[in-house]
Amino acid sequence: MLDVQGYAALNARSPLEPFRFSRREVGRQDVLIHIHYCGICHSDVHQTRDEWGGSLFPMVPGHEIVGTVEKVGTSVKQFKAGQMVGVGCFVDSCRTCSACKKGLEQYCEGHIAFTYNSTERDGVTPTYGGYSTNVVVDQRYLVRIPKRMRPEEAAPLLCAGITTYSPLRHWRIGKKHRLAVVGLGGLGHMAVKIGHALGARVTVLSRSDKKRADAKRLGARDFHNTSTPETFAALAKQFDFILDTVSAPHDLNAYLDLLKTDGTMILVGAPEKPAALEAFPLILKRRRLAGSMIGGIKETQEMLDFCAKRKLGADIEVIPIQEVNKAYERVVRGDVRYRFVIDMSSLK
Ligand code: NAP
Ligand code: ZN
Ligand code: ZN
């Protein structure tokens, strides 16, 4: 077994702290990665605090991982030592169901092994995430980081990037559409960049005026403060699509009223408590409410190549791992511009 240093939450109430653990030896299909950077996703906060229920402890979070290949197994042909690679939200899946066969591994009907807070395909061995020095991953679940990308700006694309790219592509959102992005955080700021790059007219809906200038800089045409009641009246029936990235409970019905007839609101944010849904905002205008989860491996590579071509990376604040608990508090307060990325060289 390989000895690895990381940071873990030992239970739902304790802050993250240094934690030593073991990973499997490099198998024939495996790649050993030396981790350079790992983004902090709000899902890390939800899960370390057991806000979704069923959390497994000790938990080493982190699913926005970028690092260099240190060693490859004998059957690995696509990756070689020294190459920059990425690992996102899952590290294995059943490989045989119809979803896996279609490259939609995130919707695997068998067992999906999430990068942390989950188990390997054996259903027993816990998985540990990217707040650590090294990770061993089957080559099928890795992506290449394009050469022209800065690795620290690429890390958040492995979750925030793909989670917003996938629904924008699935619903073919582009030039003909008005898209509202609700919440300007890690996911929201990537949704604005990618939505704009796809040609949509993007509006940001945020709780205050603080992020107005940033929204414009990121590519939004319009910005509205949702704490002002007039906003909802002024924007009624304006949007073809709404991408909701909000991490906390909020009134979905008010946002549904902002869709045109046949408009679609897509939830990607995953608040800990259920939302109250009224029928009328949906039935009066044949509106749709949908959801989307991350993206498959092939699509994640496509997203990275798309972002590299258009010079899109995340706006980041790089921190040493010793500041992770402070960073979590700032994420919860909505005080991040727009993703924290941990420099793993700080983990000694
Ligand atoms: P984040 O950086 O904290 O951004 C969330 C944004 O939501 C905040 O910046 C804030 O934007 C807004 N917000 C927060 N609390 C709010 C409240 N009480 N009312 C209204 N708006 C509020 O989080 P993230 O990393 O982008 O993740 C967002 C959510 O997506 C999380 O729930 C996460 O677990 C989930 N997620 C889902 C997937 C998926 O596959 N579906 C993947 C990754 C993450 P403003 O300051 O602009 O208002
Ligand atoms: Zn995430
Ligand atoms: Zn499957």
mmCIF file of N, CA and C in Angstrom, residues 18-89:
data_model
loop_
_atom_site.group_PDB
_atom_site.id
_atom_site.type_symbol
_atom_site.label_atom_id
_atom_site.label_comp_id
_atom_site.label_asym_id
_atom_site.label_seq_id
_atom_site.Cartn_x
_atom_site.Cartn_y
_atom_site.Cartn_z
ATOM 1 N N PRO A 18 -4.804 17.345 9.584
ATOM 2 C CA PRO A 18 -3.886 16.431 8.898
ATOM 3 C C PRO A 18 -4.260 14.973 9.164
ATOM 4 N N PHE A 19 -4.096 14.135 8.147
ATOM 5 C CA PHE A 19 -4.570 12.744 8.224
ATOM 6 C C PHE A 19 -3.714 11.883 7.308
ATOM 7 N N ARG A 20 -3.134 10.807 7.850
ATOM 8 C CA ARG A 20 -2.342 9.855 7.042
ATOM 9 C C ARG A 20 -3.214 8.672 6.708
ATOM 10 N N PHE A 21 -3.088 8.189 5.481
ATOM 11 C CA PHE A 21 -3.884 7.026 5.092
ATOM 12 C C PHE A 21 -3.165 6.276 3.974
ATOM 13 N N SER A 22 -3.751 5.149 3.520
ATOM 14 C CA SER A 22 -3.114 4.331 2.484
ATOM 15 C C SER A 22 -3.958 4.308 1.217
ATOM 16 N N ARG A 23 -3.258 4.236 0.101
ATOM 17 C CA ARG A 23 -3.947 4.004 -1.176
ATOM 18 C C ARG A 23 -3.399 2.721 -1.779
ATOM 19 N N ARG A 24 -4.166 2.153 -2.734
ATOM 20 C CA ARG A 24 -3.718 0.892 -3.323
ATOM 21 C C ARG A 24 -2.442 1.090 -4.139
ATOM 22 N N GLU A 25 -1.683 0.003 -4.296
ATOM 23 C CA GLU A 25 -0.517 0.009 -5.181
ATOM 24 C C GLU A 25 -1.006 0.199 -6.617
ATOM 25 N N VAL A 26 -0.129 0.647 -7.486
ATOM 26 C CA VAL A 26 -0.492 0.888 -8.885
ATOM 27 C C VAL A 26 -0.728 -0.449 -9.600
ATOM 28 N N GLY A 27 -1.975 -0.672 -10.013
ATOM 29 C CA GLY A 27 -2.319 -1.886 -10.762
ATOM 30 C C GLY A 27 -2.048 -1.706 -12.248
ATOM 31 N N ARG A 28 -2.329 -2.737 -13.031
ATOM 32 C CA ARG A 28 -2.008 -2.691 -14.473
ATOM 33 C C ARG A 28 -2.649 -1.510 -15.195
ATOM 34 N N GLN A 29 -3.892 -1.203 -14.816
ATOM 35 C CA GLN A 29 -4.629 -0.125 -15.503
ATOM 36 C C GLN A 29 -4.518 1.221 -14.787
ATOM 37 N N ASP A 30 -3.721 1.256 -13.735
ATOM 38 C CA ASP A 30 -3.723 2.448 -12.864
ATOM 39 C C ASP A 30 -2.652 3.475 -13.203
ATOM 40 N N VAL A 31 -2.939 4.697 -12.769
ATOM 41 C CA VAL A 31 -1.997 5.800 -12.888
ATOM 42 C C VAL A 31 -1.815 6.406 -11.492
ATOM 43 N N LEU A 32 -0.573 6.577 -11.094
ATOM 44 C CA LEU A 32 -0.284 7.255 -9.820
ATOM 45 C C LEU A 32 -0.034 8.722 -10.121
ATOM 46 N N ILE A 33 -0.777 9.585 -9.444
ATOM 47 C CA ILE A 33 -0.694 11.030 -9.707
ATOM 48 C C ILE A 33 -0.126 11.755 -8.493
ATOM 49 N N HIS A 34 0.799 12.649 -8.758
ATOM 50 C CA HIS A 34 1.300 13.553 -7.732
ATOM 51 C C HIS A 34 0.443 14.814 -7.835
ATOM 52 N N ILE A 35 -0.355 15.082 -6.810
ATOM 53 C CA ILE A 35 -1.349 16.163 -6.888
ATOM 54 C C ILE A 35 -0.686 17.520 -6.641
ATOM 55 N N HIS A 36 -0.932 18.457 -7.564
ATOM 56 C CA HIS A 36 -0.429 19.823 -7.388
ATOM 57 C C HIS A 36 -1.508 20.748 -6.815
ATOM 58 N N TYR A 37 -2.706 20.638 -7.366
ATOM 59 C CA TYR A 37 -3.772 21.555 -6.974
ATOM 60 C C TYR A 37 -5.089 20.812 -6.821
ATOM 61 N N CYS A 38 -5.903 21.294 -5.871
ATOM 62 C CA CYS A 38 -7.268 20.764 -5.760
ATOM 63 C C CYS A 38 -8.205 21.914 -5.417
ATOM 64 N N GLY A 39 -9.268 22.068 -6.183
ATOM 65 C CA GLY A 39 -10.252 23.121 -5.941
ATOM 66 C C GLY A 39 -11.133 22.774 -4.750
ATOM 67 N N ILE A 40 -11.729 23.823 -4.147
ATOM 68 C CA ILE A 40 -12.702 23.612 -3.064
ATOM 69 C C ILE A 40 -14.087 23.882 -3.626
ATOM 70 N N CYS A 41 -14.892 22.829 -3.693
ATOM 71 C CA CYS A 41 -16.264 22.910 -4.209
ATOM 72 C C CYS A 41 -17.206 23.021 -3.011
ATOM 73 N N HIS A 42 -18.334 23.693 -3.207
ATOM 74 C CA HIS A 42 -19.291 23.770 -2.090
ATOM 75 C C HIS A 42 -19.775 22.378 -1.684
ATOM 76 N N SER A 43 -19.721 21.425 -2.614
ATOM 77 C CA SER A 43 -20.093 20.045 -2.267
ATOM 78 C C SER A 43 -19.158 19.480 -1.203
ATOM 79 N N ASP A 44 -17.902 19.938 -1.165
ATOM 80 C CA ASP A 44 -16.975 19.487 -0.113
ATOM 81 C C ASP A 44 -17.505 19.936 1.253
ATOM 82 N N VAL A 45 -18.029 21.166 1.277
ATOM 83 C CA VAL A 45 -18.572 21.700 2.534
ATOM 84 C C VAL A 45 -19.832 20.915 2.917
ATOM 85 N N HIS A 46 -20.758 20.748 1.963
ATOM 86 C CA HIS A 46 -21.993 19.986 2.263
ATOM 87 C C HIS A 46 -21.652 18.615 2.835
ATOM 88 N N GLN A 47 -20.688 17.935 2.210
ATOM 89 C CA GLN A 47 -20.435 16.541 2.594
ATOM 90 C C GLN A 47 -19.634 16.410 3.889
ATOM 91 N N THR A 48 -18.617 17.270 4.083
ATOM 92 C CA THR A 48 -17.859 17.165 5.343
ATOM 93 C C THR A 48 -18.752 17.513 6.531
ATOM 94 N N ARG A 49 -19.785 18.315 6.305
ATOM 95 C CA ARG A 49 -20.700 18.687 7.400
ATOM 96 C C ARG A 49 -21.936 17.791 7.417
ATOM 97 N N ASP A 50 -21.936 16.775 6.582
ATOM 98 C CA ASP A 50 -23.035 15.798 6.477
ATOM 99 C C ASP A 50 -24.388 16.467 6.223
ATOM 100 N N GLU A 51 -24.383 17.501 5.393
ATOM 101 C CA GLU A 51 -25.643 18.209 5.132
ATOM 102 C C GLU A 51 -26.569 17.423 4.216
ATOM 103 N N TRP A 52 -26.025 16.481 3.444
ATOM 104 C CA TRP A 52 -26.883 15.674 2.557
ATOM 105 C C TRP A 52 -27.256 14.337 3.205
ATOM 106 N N GLY A 53 -26.646 14.028 4.357
ATOM 107 C CA GLY A 53 -26.883 12.748 5.033
ATOM 108 C C GLY A 53 -25.989 11.653 4.458
ATOM 109 N N GLY A 54 -25.726 10.631 5.275
ATOM 110 C CA GLY A 54 -24.986 9.450 4.818
ATOM 111 C C GLY A 54 -23.501 9.645 4.610
ATOM 112 N N SER A 55 -22.917 10.719 5.143
ATOM 113 C CA SER A 55 -21.477 10.941 4.949
ATOM 114 C C SER A 55 -20.656 9.847 5.626
ATOM 115 N N LEU A 56 -19.533 9.505 4.984
ATOM 116 C CA LEU A 56 -18.621 8.477 5.506
ATOM 117 C C LEU A 56 -17.370 9.163 6.059
ATOM 118 N N PHE A 57 -17.040 8.847 7.315
ATOM 119 C CA PHE A 57 -15.852 9.451 7.957
ATOM 120 C C PHE A 57 -14.858 8.360 8.355
ATOM 121 N N PRO A 58 -13.551 8.700 8.424
ATOM 122 C CA PRO A 58 -12.944 9.988 8.069
ATOM 123 C C PRO A 58 -13.104 10.284 6.579
ATOM 124 N N MET A 59 -13.256 11.578 6.242
ATOM 125 C CA MET A 59 -13.481 11.986 4.859
ATOM 126 C C MET A 59 -12.371 12.923 4.392
ATOM 127 N N VAL A 60 -11.666 12.507 3.348
ATOM 128 C CA VAL A 60 -10.688 13.376 2.679
ATOM 129 C C VAL A 60 -11.412 13.931 1.453
ATOM 130 N N PRO A 61 -11.839 15.208 1.486
ATOM 131 C CA PRO A 61 -12.607 15.736 0.358
ATOM 132 C C PRO A 61 -11.714 16.072 -0.840
ATOM 133 N N GLY A 62 -12.337 16.615 -1.877
ATOM 134 C CA GLY A 62 -11.580 17.107 -3.030
ATOM 135 C C GLY A 62 -11.848 16.332 -4.304
ATOM 136 N N HIS A 63 -12.535 17.002 -5.279
ATOM 137 C CA HIS A 63 -12.786 16.344 -6.562
ATOM 138 C C HIS A 63 -12.532 17.283 -7.743
ATOM 139 N N GLU A 64 -11.597 18.198 -7.529
ATOM 140 C CA GLU A 64 -11.152 19.059 -8.638
ATOM 141 C C GLU A 64 -9.623 18.972 -8.639
ATOM 142 N N ILE A 65 -9.132 17.827 -9.088
ATOM 143 C CA ILE A 65 -7.729 17.450 -8.876
ATOM 144 C C ILE A 65 -6.902 17.603 -10.157
ATOM 145 N N VAL A 66 -5.757 18.295 -10.016
ATOM 146 C CA VAL A 66 -4.811 18.362 -11.127
ATOM 147 C C VAL A 66 -3.426 17.984 -10.602
ATOM 148 N N GLY A 67 -2.734 17.149 -11.358
ATOM 149 C CA GLY A 67 -1.399 16.744 -10.944
ATOM 150 C C GLY A 67 -0.630 16.124 -12.093
ATOM 151 N N THR A 68 0.604 15.715 -11.793
ATOM 152 C CA THR A 68 1.397 15.063 -12.843
ATOM 153 C C THR A 68 1.451 13.556 -12.602
ATOM 154 N N VAL A 69 1.531 12.843 -13.724
ATOM 155 C CA VAL A 69 1.636 11.390 -13.664
ATOM 156 C C VAL A 69 3.016 11.033 -13.125
ATOM 157 N N GLU A 70 3.016 10.204 -12.057
ATOM 158 C CA GLU A 70 4.283 9.805 -11.454
ATOM 159 C C GLU A 70 4.684 8.415 -11.948
ATOM 160 N N LYS A 71 3.671 7.559 -12.134
ATOM 161 C CA LYS A 71 3.952 6.167 -12.491
ATOM 162 C C LYS A 71 2.706 5.598 -13.177
ATOM 163 N N VAL A 72 2.922 4.713 -14.158
ATOM 164 C CA VAL A 72 1.761 4.081 -14.809
ATOM 165 C C VAL A 72 1.872 2.561 -14.734
ATOM 166 N N GLY A 73 0.707 1.884 -14.731
ATOM 167 C CA GLY A 73 0.659 0.427 -14.742
ATOM 168 C C GLY A 73 1.068 -0.118 -16.104
ATOM 169 N N THR A 74 1.316 -1.426 -16.167
ATOM 170 C CA THR A 74 1.871 -2.031 -17.388
ATOM 171 C C THR A 74 0.919 -1.941 -18.587
ATOM 172 N N SER A 75 -0.405 -1.839 -18.340
ATOM 173 C CA SER A 75 -1.347 -1.775 -19.462
ATOM 174 C C SER A 75 -1.750 -0.352 -19.832
ATOM 175 N N VAL A 76 -1.139 0.630 -19.208
ATOM 176 C CA VAL A 76 -1.523 2.015 -19.486
ATOM 177 C C VAL A 76 -0.770 2.517 -20.712
ATOM 178 N N LYS A 77 -1.545 2.887 -21.737
ATOM 179 C CA LYS A 77 -0.926 3.348 -22.985
ATOM 180 C C LYS A 77 -1.161 4.836 -23.221
ATOM 181 N N GLN A 78 -2.294 5.361 -22.676
ATOM 182 C CA GLN A 78 -2.673 6.742 -23.015
ATOM 183 C C GLN A 78 -1.972 7.802 -22.182
ATOM 184 N N PHE A 79 -1.367 7.411 -21.086
ATOM 185 C CA PHE A 79 -0.736 8.404 -20.207
ATOM 186 C C PHE A 79 0.697 8.005 -19.916
ATOM 187 N N LYS A 80 1.551 9.026 -19.743
ATOM 188 C CA LYS A 80 2.935 8.696 -19.402
ATOM 189 C C LYS A 80 3.471 9.631 -18.313
ATOM 190 N N ALA A 81 4.541 9.207 -17.675
ATOM 191 C CA ALA A 81 5.101 9.971 -16.556
ATOM 192 C C ALA A 81 5.400 11.408 -16.978
ATOM 193 N N GLY A 82 5.095 12.346 -16.085
ATOM 194 C CA GLY A 82 5.374 13.756 -16.343
ATOM 195 C C GLY A 82 4.205 14.515 -16.940
ATOM 196 N N GLN A 83 3.198 13.785 -17.449
ATOM 197 C CA GLN A 83 2.056 14.433 -18.100
ATOM 198 C C GLN A 83 1.107 15.043 -17.061
ATOM 199 N N MET A 84 0.484 16.181 -17.411
ATOM 200 C CA MET A 84 -0.472 16.840 -16.503
ATOM 201 C C MET A 84 -1.867 16.261 -16.732
ATOM 202 N N VAL A 85 -2.477 15.757 -15.675
ATOM 203 C CA VAL A 85 -3.792 15.104 -15.804
ATOM 204 C C VAL A 85 -4.762 15.631 -14.752
ATOM 205 N N GLY A 86 -6.039 15.318 -14.973
ATOM 206 C CA GLY A 86 -7.084 15.755 -14.055
ATOM 207 C C GLY A 86 -7.987 14.616 -13.629
ATOM 208 N N VAL A 87 -8.510 14.740 -12.405
ATOM 209 C CA VAL A 87 -9.498 13.794 -11.881
ATOM 210 C C VAL A 87 -10.668 14.623 -11.368
ATOM 211 N N GLY A 88 -11.871 14.231 -11.751
ATOM 212 C CA GLY A 88 -13.062 14.960 -11.325
ATOM 213 C C GLY A 88 -13.808 14.245 -10.210
ATOM 214 N N CYS A 89 -15.128 14.200 -10.349
ATOM 215 C CA CYS A 89 -15.975 13.775 -9.224
ATOM 216 C C CYS A 89 -16.108 12.274 -9.057
#
